[in-house]
PDB file of C-alpha atoms in Angstrom:
ATOM      1  CA  GLU O   1     -31.513   5.697 -26.994  1.00  0.00           C
ATOM      2  CA  PRO O   2     -31.841   9.134 -25.371  1.00  0.00           C
ATOM      3  CA  GLU O   3     -28.707  11.207 -25.354  1.00  0.00           C
ATOM      4  CA  VAL O   4     -27.310  14.533 -24.250  1.00  0.00           C
ATOM      5  CA  THR O   5     -26.492  16.761 -27.208  1.00  0.00           C
ATOM      6  CA  GLN O   6     -24.081  19.669 -27.228  1.00  0.00           C
ATOM      7  CA  THR O   7     -23.465  22.478 -29.667  1.00  0.00           C
ATOM      8  CA  PRO O   8     -21.198  23.584 -31.149  1.00  0.00           C
ATOM      9  CA  SER O   9     -18.736  20.720 -31.319  1.00  0.00           C
ATOM     10  CA  HIS O  10     -15.859  23.176 -31.642  1.00  0.00           C
ATOM     11  CA  GLN O  11     -15.733  26.856 -30.741  1.00  0.00           C
ATOM     12  CA  VAL O  12     -12.805  29.140 -31.367  1.00  0.00           C
ATOM     13  CA  THR O  13     -12.879  32.503 -29.675  1.00  0.00           C
ATOM     14  CA  GLN O  14     -10.581  35.382 -28.979  1.00  0.00           C
ATOM     15  CA  MET O  15      -9.393  36.057 -25.477  1.00  0.00           C
ATOM     16  CA  GLY O  16     -11.772  38.391 -23.686  1.00  0.00           C
ATOM     17  CA  GLN O  17     -14.795  37.403 -25.740  1.00  0.00           C
ATOM     18  CA  GLU O  18     -17.946  35.870 -24.325  1.00  0.00           C
ATOM     19  CA  VAL O  19     -18.940  32.365 -25.303  1.00  0.00           C
ATOM     20  CA  ILE O  20     -22.091  30.363 -24.728  1.00  0.00           C
ATOM     21  CA  LEU O  21     -21.985  26.613 -24.840  1.00  0.00           C
ATOM     22  CA  ARG O  22     -25.280  24.867 -25.355  1.00  0.00           C
ATOM     23  CA  CYS O  23     -26.654  21.556 -24.215  1.00  0.00           C
ATOM     24  CA  VAL O  24     -29.911  19.683 -24.533  1.00  0.00           C
ATOM     25  CA  PRO O  25     -30.115  17.241 -21.610  1.00  0.00           C
ATOM     26  CA  ILE O  26     -32.149  14.043 -21.657  1.00  0.00           C
ATOM     27  CA  SER O  27     -35.756  15.103 -21.533  1.00  0.00           C
ATOM     28  CA  ASN O  28     -36.939  13.530 -18.273  1.00  0.00           C
ATOM     29  CA  HIS O  29     -33.792  14.318 -16.328  1.00  0.00           C
ATOM     30  CA  LEU O  30     -33.864  16.869 -13.550  1.00  0.00           C
ATOM     31  CA  TYR O  31     -30.197  17.372 -12.678  1.00  0.00           C
ATOM     32  CA  PHE O  32     -27.777  19.046 -15.027  1.00  0.00           C
ATOM     33  CA  TYR O  33     -24.020  19.442 -14.889  1.00  0.00           C
ATOM     34  CA  TRP O  34     -21.067  21.001 -16.614  1.00  0.00           C
ATOM     35  CA  TYR O  35     -17.632  19.431 -16.493  1.00  0.00           C
ATOM     36  CA  ARG O  36     -14.461  20.341 -18.319  1.00  0.00           C
ATOM     37  CA  GLN O  37     -11.381  18.472 -19.392  1.00  0.00           C
ATOM     38  CA  ILE O  38      -8.188  20.298 -20.209  1.00  0.00           C
ATOM     39  CA  LEU O  39      -6.169  18.305 -22.720  1.00  0.00           C
ATOM     40  CA  GLY O  40      -4.291  15.526 -20.992  1.00  0.00           C
ATOM     41  CA  GLN O  41      -5.915  16.133 -17.638  1.00  0.00           C
ATOM     42  CA  LYS O  42      -8.777  14.802 -15.544  1.00  0.00           C
ATOM     43  CA  VAL O  43     -12.420  15.544 -16.081  1.00  0.00           C
ATOM     44  CA  GLU O  44     -13.249  18.299 -13.585  1.00  0.00           C
ATOM     45  CA  PHE O  45     -16.595  19.247 -12.115  1.00  0.00           C
ATOM     46  CA  LEU O  46     -17.745  22.808 -12.694  1.00  0.00           C
ATOM     47  CA  VAL O  47     -21.361  23.104 -11.591  1.00  0.00           C
ATOM     48  CA  SER O  48     -24.591  21.257 -10.937  1.00  0.00           C
ATOM     49  CA  PHE O  49     -28.046  22.695 -11.500  1.00  0.00           C
ATOM     50  CA  TYR O  50     -31.389  21.588 -10.164  1.00  0.00           C
ATOM     51  CA  ASN O  51     -34.790  23.195  -9.917  1.00  0.00           C
ATOM     52  CA  ASN O  52     -33.571  26.304 -11.762  1.00  0.00           C
ATOM     53  CA  GLU O  53     -30.724  27.045  -9.447  1.00  0.00           C
ATOM     54  CA  ILE O  54     -27.132  26.087  -8.860  1.00  0.00           C
ATOM     55  CA  SER O  55     -26.958  23.250  -6.352  1.00  0.00           C
ATOM     56  CA  GLU O  56     -23.187  22.981  -6.187  1.00  0.00           C
ATOM     57  CA  LYS O  57     -20.182  24.560  -7.842  1.00  0.00           C
ATOM     58  CA  SER O  58     -16.449  24.121  -7.787  1.00  0.00           C
ATOM     59  CA  GLU O  59     -13.770  26.711  -7.181  1.00  0.00           C
ATOM     60  CA  ILE O  60     -13.206  26.812 -10.941  1.00  0.00           C
ATOM     61  CA  PHE O  61     -16.713  28.159 -11.426  1.00  0.00           C
ATOM     62  CA  ASP O  62     -16.003  31.795 -10.581  1.00  0.00           C
ATOM     63  CA  ASP O  63     -17.853  34.979 -11.494  1.00  0.00           C
ATOM     64  CA  GLN O  64     -16.831  34.613 -15.120  1.00  0.00           C
ATOM     65  CA  PHE O  65     -19.064  31.560 -15.442  1.00  0.00           C
ATOM     66  CA  SER O  66     -22.820  31.329 -15.378  1.00  0.00           C
ATOM     67  CA  VAL O  67     -25.420  28.730 -16.234  1.00  0.00           C
ATOM     68  CA  GLU O  68     -28.966  29.038 -17.355  1.00  0.00           C
ATOM     69  CA  ARG O  69     -31.887  26.932 -18.375  1.00  0.00           C
ATOM     70  CA  PRO O  70     -33.628  29.454 -20.620  1.00  0.00           C
ATOM     71  CA  ASP O  71     -36.448  27.136 -21.655  1.00  0.00           C
ATOM     72  CA  GLY O  72     -37.634  23.608 -20.992  1.00  0.00           C
ATOM     73  CA  SER O  73     -34.963  21.932 -23.046  1.00  0.00           C
ATOM     74  CA  ASN O  74     -31.711  23.895 -23.197  1.00  0.00           C
ATOM     75  CA  PHE O  75     -28.998  24.229 -20.579  1.00  0.00           C
ATOM     76  CA  THR O  76     -26.233  26.735 -21.256  1.00  0.00           C
ATOM     77  CA  LEU O  77     -22.824  27.604 -19.894  1.00  0.00           C
ATOM     78  CA  LYS O  78     -21.631  31.158 -20.425  1.00  0.00           C
ATOM     79  CA  ILE O  79     -18.082  32.345 -19.995  1.00  0.00           C
ATOM     80  CA  ARG O  80     -18.112  36.130 -19.916  1.00  0.00           C
ATOM     81  CA  SER O  81     -14.539  37.015 -20.721  1.00  0.00           C
ATOM     82  CA  THR O  82     -12.582  34.036 -21.897  1.00  0.00           C
ATOM     83  CA  LYS O  83      -8.980  33.448 -20.924  1.00  0.00           C
ATOM     84  CA  LEU O  84      -6.401  31.266 -22.602  1.00  0.00           C
ATOM     85  CA  GLU O  85      -6.638  28.790 -19.731  1.00  0.00           C
ATOM     86  CA  ASP O  86     -10.342  28.285 -20.421  1.00  0.00           C
ATOM     87  CA  SER O  87      -9.351  26.255 -23.479  1.00  0.00           C
ATOM     88  CA  ALA O  88     -10.685  22.781 -22.782  1.00  0.00           C
ATOM     89  CA  MET O  89     -13.316  20.239 -23.664  1.00  0.00           C
ATOM     90  CA  TYR O  90     -16.576  21.118 -21.942  1.00  0.00           C
ATOM     91  CA  PHE O  91     -19.014  18.338 -21.194  1.00  0.00           C
ATOM     92  CA  CYS O  92     -22.642  18.689 -20.286  1.00  0.00           C
ATOM     93  CA  ALA O  93     -24.265  15.856 -18.343  1.00  0.00           C
ATOM     94  CA  SER O  94     -27.668  15.082 -16.920  1.00  0.00           C
ATOM     95  CA  SER O  95     -29.114  12.583 -14.492  1.00  0.00           C
ATOM     96  CA  SER O  96     -32.499  11.600 -13.173  1.00  0.00           C
ATOM     97  CA  VAL O  97     -31.277  11.664  -9.583  1.00  0.00           C
ATOM     98  CA  GLY O  98     -28.702  14.054  -8.223  1.00  0.00           C
ATOM     99  CA  GLY O  99     -25.224  12.632  -7.811  1.00  0.00           C
ATOM    100  CA  ARG O 100     -26.202   9.132  -6.810  1.00  0.00           C
ATOM    101  CA  THR O 101     -26.804   7.606 -10.147  1.00  0.00           C
ATOM    102  CA  GLU O 102     -25.479   7.394 -13.642  1.00  0.00           C
ATOM    103  CA  ALA O 103     -24.860  10.761 -15.242  1.00  0.00           C
ATOM    104  CA  PHE O 104     -25.139  10.762 -19.028  1.00  0.00           C
ATOM    105  CA  PHE O 105     -22.556  12.865 -20.797  1.00  0.00           C
ATOM    106  CA  GLY O 106     -22.719  14.690 -24.092  1.00  0.00           C
ATOM    107  CA  GLN O 107     -20.046  14.549 -26.769  1.00  0.00           C
ATOM    108  CA  GLY O 108     -18.480  17.750 -25.580  1.00  0.00           C
ATOM    109  CA  THR O 109     -17.642  21.158 -26.987  1.00  0.00           C
ATOM    110  CA  ARG O 110     -14.010  21.867 -27.642  1.00  0.00           C
ATOM    111  CA  LEU O 111     -13.342  25.488 -26.705  1.00  0.00           C
ATOM    112  CA  THR O 112     -10.180  27.052 -28.047  1.00  0.00           C
ATOM    113  CA  VAL O 113      -9.281  30.511 -26.810  1.00  0.00           C
ATOM    114  CA  VAL O 114      -6.703  32.307 -28.936  1.00  0.00           C
TER     115      VAL O 114
ATOM    116  CA  GLY N   1     -13.710  14.244 -26.039  1.00  0.00           C
ATOM    117  CA  GLU N   2     -10.020  13.806 -25.925  1.00  0.00           C
ATOM    118  CA  SER N   3      -8.672  12.424 -22.752  1.00  0.00           C
ATOM    119  CA  VAL N   4      -5.407  11.744 -24.472  1.00  0.00           C
ATOM    120  CA  GLY N   5      -2.400  12.782 -22.554  1.00  0.00           C
ATOM    121  CA  LEU N   6       1.298  12.096 -22.727  1.00  0.00           C
ATOM    122  CA  HIS N   7       1.242  10.910 -19.149  1.00  0.00           C
ATOM    123  CA  LEU N   8      -1.763   8.576 -19.142  1.00  0.00           C
ATOM    124  CA  PRO N   9      -0.876   5.134 -17.833  1.00  0.00           C
ATOM    125  CA  THR N  10      -1.470   2.571 -20.541  1.00  0.00           C
ATOM    126  CA  LEU N  11      -2.541  -1.040 -20.319  1.00  0.00           C
ATOM    127  CA  SER N  12      -1.918  -3.120 -23.418  1.00  0.00           C
ATOM    128  CA  VAL N  13      -3.666  -6.497 -23.638  1.00  0.00           C
ATOM    129  CA  GLN N  14      -4.113  -9.186 -26.216  1.00  0.00           C
ATOM    130  CA  GLU N  15      -7.576  -9.540 -27.680  1.00  0.00           C
ATOM    131  CA  GLY N  16      -9.427 -12.226 -25.757  1.00  0.00           C
ATOM    132  CA  ASP N  17      -7.448 -11.758 -22.556  1.00  0.00           C
ATOM    133  CA  ASN N  18      -8.900 -10.275 -19.403  1.00  0.00           C
ATOM    134  CA  SER N  19      -8.073  -6.687 -18.459  1.00  0.00           C
ATOM    135  CA  ILE N  20      -7.794  -5.203 -15.004  1.00  0.00           C
ATOM    136  CA  ILE N  21      -7.790  -1.448 -14.606  1.00  0.00           C
ATOM    137  CA  ASN N  22      -7.083   0.010 -11.208  1.00  0.00           C
ATOM    138  CA  CYS N  23      -8.014   3.243  -9.514  1.00  0.00           C
ATOM    139  CA  ALA N  24      -7.146   4.759  -6.169  1.00  0.00           C
ATOM    140  CA  TYR N  25      -9.852   7.136  -5.017  1.00  0.00           C
ATOM    141  CA  SER N  26      -9.233  10.133  -2.897  1.00  0.00           C
ATOM    142  CA  ASN N  27     -11.963  10.569  -0.319  1.00  0.00           C
ATOM    143  CA  SER N  28     -12.780   8.071   2.408  1.00  0.00           C
ATOM    144  CA  ALA N  29     -16.242   9.653   2.664  1.00  0.00           C
ATOM    145  CA  SER N  30     -17.082   8.699  -0.920  1.00  0.00           C
ATOM    146  CA  ASP N  31     -19.743   6.036  -1.056  1.00  0.00           C
ATOM    147  CA  TYR N  32     -20.704   5.775  -4.700  1.00  0.00           C
ATOM    148  CA  PHE N  33     -18.367   4.921  -7.553  1.00  0.00           C
ATOM    149  CA  ILE N  34     -18.670   4.747 -11.306  1.00  0.00           C
ATOM    150  CA  TRP N  35     -16.466   3.553 -14.119  1.00  0.00           C
ATOM    151  CA  TYR N  36     -16.635   5.518 -17.346  1.00  0.00           C
ATOM    152  CA  LYS N  37     -15.226   4.712 -20.762  1.00  0.00           C
ATOM    153  CA  GLN N  38     -14.133   7.504 -23.066  1.00  0.00           C
ATOM    154  CA  GLU N  39     -13.460   6.865 -26.714  1.00  0.00           C
ATOM    155  CA  SER N  40     -11.700   9.400 -28.871  1.00  0.00           C
ATOM    156  CA  GLY N  41     -13.995  12.254 -29.795  1.00  0.00           C
ATOM    157  CA  LYS N  42     -16.735  11.225 -27.407  1.00  0.00           C
ATOM    158  CA  GLY N  43     -17.910  12.029 -23.926  1.00  0.00           C
ATOM    159  CA  PRO N  44     -17.563   9.671 -20.966  1.00  0.00           C
ATOM    160  CA  GLN N  45     -19.851   6.659 -21.242  1.00  0.00           C
ATOM    161  CA  PHE N  46     -21.187   4.840 -18.187  1.00  0.00           C
ATOM    162  CA  ILE N  47     -19.957   1.283 -17.736  1.00  0.00           C
ATOM    163  CA  ILE N  48     -20.854   0.171 -14.231  1.00  0.00           C
ATOM    164  CA  ASP N  49     -21.363   1.571 -10.767  1.00  0.00           C
ATOM    165  CA  ILE N  50     -21.082   0.315  -7.214  1.00  0.00           C
ATOM    166  CA  ARG N  51     -22.153   1.579  -3.820  1.00  0.00           C
ATOM    167  CA  SER N  52     -20.030   1.341  -0.737  1.00  0.00           C
ATOM    168  CA  ASN N  53     -22.215  -1.273   0.886  1.00  0.00           C
ATOM    169  CA  MET N  54     -20.968  -3.714  -1.739  1.00  0.00           C
ATOM    170  CA  ASP N  55     -17.493  -4.964  -2.567  1.00  0.00           C
ATOM    171  CA  LYS N  56     -18.243  -6.499  -5.939  1.00  0.00           C
ATOM    172  CA  ARG N  57     -20.685  -5.950  -8.736  1.00  0.00           C
ATOM    173  CA  GLN N  58     -20.916  -7.679 -12.062  1.00  0.00           C
ATOM    174  CA  GLY N  59     -22.240  -6.535 -15.379  1.00  0.00           C
ATOM    175  CA  GLN N  60     -21.993  -7.872 -18.851  1.00  0.00           C
ATOM    176  CA  ARG N  61     -18.303  -8.800 -19.275  1.00  0.00           C
ATOM    177  CA  VAL N  62     -17.339  -6.293 -16.592  1.00  0.00           C
ATOM    178  CA  THR N  63     -16.829  -6.578 -12.864  1.00  0.00           C
ATOM    179  CA  VAL N  64     -16.083  -3.796 -10.424  1.00  0.00           C
ATOM    180  CA  LEU N  65     -14.323  -4.520  -7.139  1.00  0.00           C
ATOM    181  CA  LEU N  66     -14.255  -2.074  -4.260  1.00  0.00           C
ATOM    182  CA  ASN N  67     -11.806  -2.193  -1.377  1.00  0.00           C
ATOM    183  CA  LYS N  68     -12.740   0.577   1.028  1.00  0.00           C
ATOM    184  CA  THR N  69      -9.951  -0.252   3.429  1.00  0.00           C
ATOM    185  CA  VAL N  70      -7.308   0.881   0.966  1.00  0.00           C
ATOM    186  CA  LYS N  71      -9.586   3.136  -1.106  1.00  0.00           C
ATOM    187  CA  HIS N  72      -9.100   1.076  -4.215  1.00  0.00           C
ATOM    188  CA  LEU N  73     -11.398   0.350  -7.107  1.00  0.00           C
ATOM    189  CA  SER N  74     -10.791  -1.981 -10.020  1.00  0.00           C
ATOM    190  CA  LEU N  75     -12.535  -2.734 -13.278  1.00  0.00           C
ATOM    191  CA  GLN N  76     -12.178  -6.153 -14.779  1.00  0.00           C
ATOM    192  CA  ILE N  77     -13.080  -6.686 -18.408  1.00  0.00           C
ATOM    193  CA  ALA N  78     -13.456 -10.279 -19.525  1.00  0.00           C
ATOM    194  CA  ALA N  79     -12.451 -11.400 -23.004  1.00  0.00           C
ATOM    195  CA  THR N  80     -11.248  -7.961 -24.031  1.00  0.00           C
ATOM    196  CA  GLN N  81     -12.265  -6.898 -27.514  1.00  0.00           C
ATOM    197  CA  PRO N  82     -10.861  -4.256 -29.907  1.00  0.00           C
ATOM    198  CA  GLY N  83     -13.935  -2.147 -29.200  1.00  0.00           C
ATOM    199  CA  ASP N  84     -12.850  -1.920 -25.574  1.00  0.00           C
ATOM    200  CA  SER N  85      -9.890   0.240 -26.554  1.00  0.00           C
ATOM    201  CA  ALA N  86     -10.480   3.584 -24.860  1.00  0.00           C
ATOM    202  CA  VAL N  87      -9.547   5.611 -21.806  1.00  0.00           C
ATOM    203  CA  TYR N  88     -11.188   4.431 -18.599  1.00  0.00           C
ATOM    204  CA  PHE N  89     -11.952   6.725 -15.680  1.00  0.00           C
ATOM    205  CA  CYS N  90     -13.149   5.944 -12.217  1.00  0.00           C
ATOM    206  CA  ALA N  91     -15.302   8.558 -10.529  1.00  0.00           C
ATOM    207  CA  GLU N  92     -16.424   8.934  -6.926  1.00  0.00           C
ATOM    208  CA  ASN N  93     -19.287  10.691  -5.212  1.00  0.00           C
ATOM    209  CA  MET N  94     -20.226  11.514  -1.634  1.00  0.00           C
ATOM    210  CA  ASP N  95     -23.760  11.466  -0.345  1.00  0.00           C
ATOM    211  CA  SER N  96     -23.611  15.148   0.526  1.00  0.00           C
ATOM    212  CA  SER N  97     -22.544  16.185  -2.961  1.00  0.00           C
ATOM    213  CA  TYR N  98     -23.852  16.257  -6.513  1.00  0.00           C
ATOM    214  CA  LYS N  99     -20.469  16.164  -8.180  1.00  0.00           C
ATOM    215  CA  LEU N 100     -18.440  13.299  -9.533  1.00  0.00           C
ATOM    216  CA  ILE N 101     -14.713  13.418  -8.816  1.00  0.00           C
ATOM    217  CA  PHE N 102     -12.848  11.780 -11.658  1.00  0.00           C
ATOM    218  CA  GLY N 103      -9.567   9.925 -11.510  1.00  0.00           C
ATOM    219  CA  SER N 104      -6.799  10.554 -13.983  1.00  0.00           C
ATOM    220  CA  GLY N 105      -7.654   7.729 -16.374  1.00  0.00           C
ATOM    221  CA  THR N 106      -6.011   4.660 -17.872  1.00  0.00           C
ATOM    222  CA  ARG N 107      -5.664   4.019 -21.581  1.00  0.00           C
ATOM    223  CA  LEU N 108      -6.542   0.484 -22.614  1.00  0.00           C
ATOM    224  CA  LEU N 109      -5.048  -0.748 -25.882  1.00  0.00           C
ATOM    225  CA  VAL N 110      -6.233  -4.058 -27.269  1.00  0.00           C
ATOM    226  CA  ARG N 111      -3.820  -5.846 -29.579  1.00  0.00           C
ATOM    227  CA  PRO N 112      -5.419  -7.967 -32.301  1.00  0.00           C
TER     228      PRO N 112
END
């Protein structure tokens, strides 16, 4: 069964450092997403990406965040200067249709900022 | 993918019983809804979806009910099994948006 894969599974970084979280979406999907989940809280939308550009973003997704699809398979989330409050589980997701159908989620990357 | 939290509502059911998990959604403009299951260490997994032109949809052992009048969604699981133990989230979407808005989750514990 096709799946979304994320690497690394756990990333520890020092405050102020840049991190890149990586995702390989399902191969025939066209819409890509990043969500995050702070421990004990809801899953929150960060950004959606379609046709090589951001289609929607939340207020969380400020200038410190960026996304990129550097090649035909990877989808990355970069946080330029991490803060303690960026510590969370980050989920990548993909779907064949934007927003109106099942989004498949990866296993997540746990980001710990110290 | 931990969705564990000290304040998650918890539903405890006996194996074999039916479970009903409820969700109040936030936006009256939402017209597409999904239930996700999240097991410890994993990402959300799709269970079933429903569009606003329906009030009930059935899958394998699961049924979703939608009451738009009171903005309420429920997930019914028949003959609950130990493997159903997880945190369950409802999520909503509006036609004008790509994003899913997740609810706060309910932990389902299945007693053997």
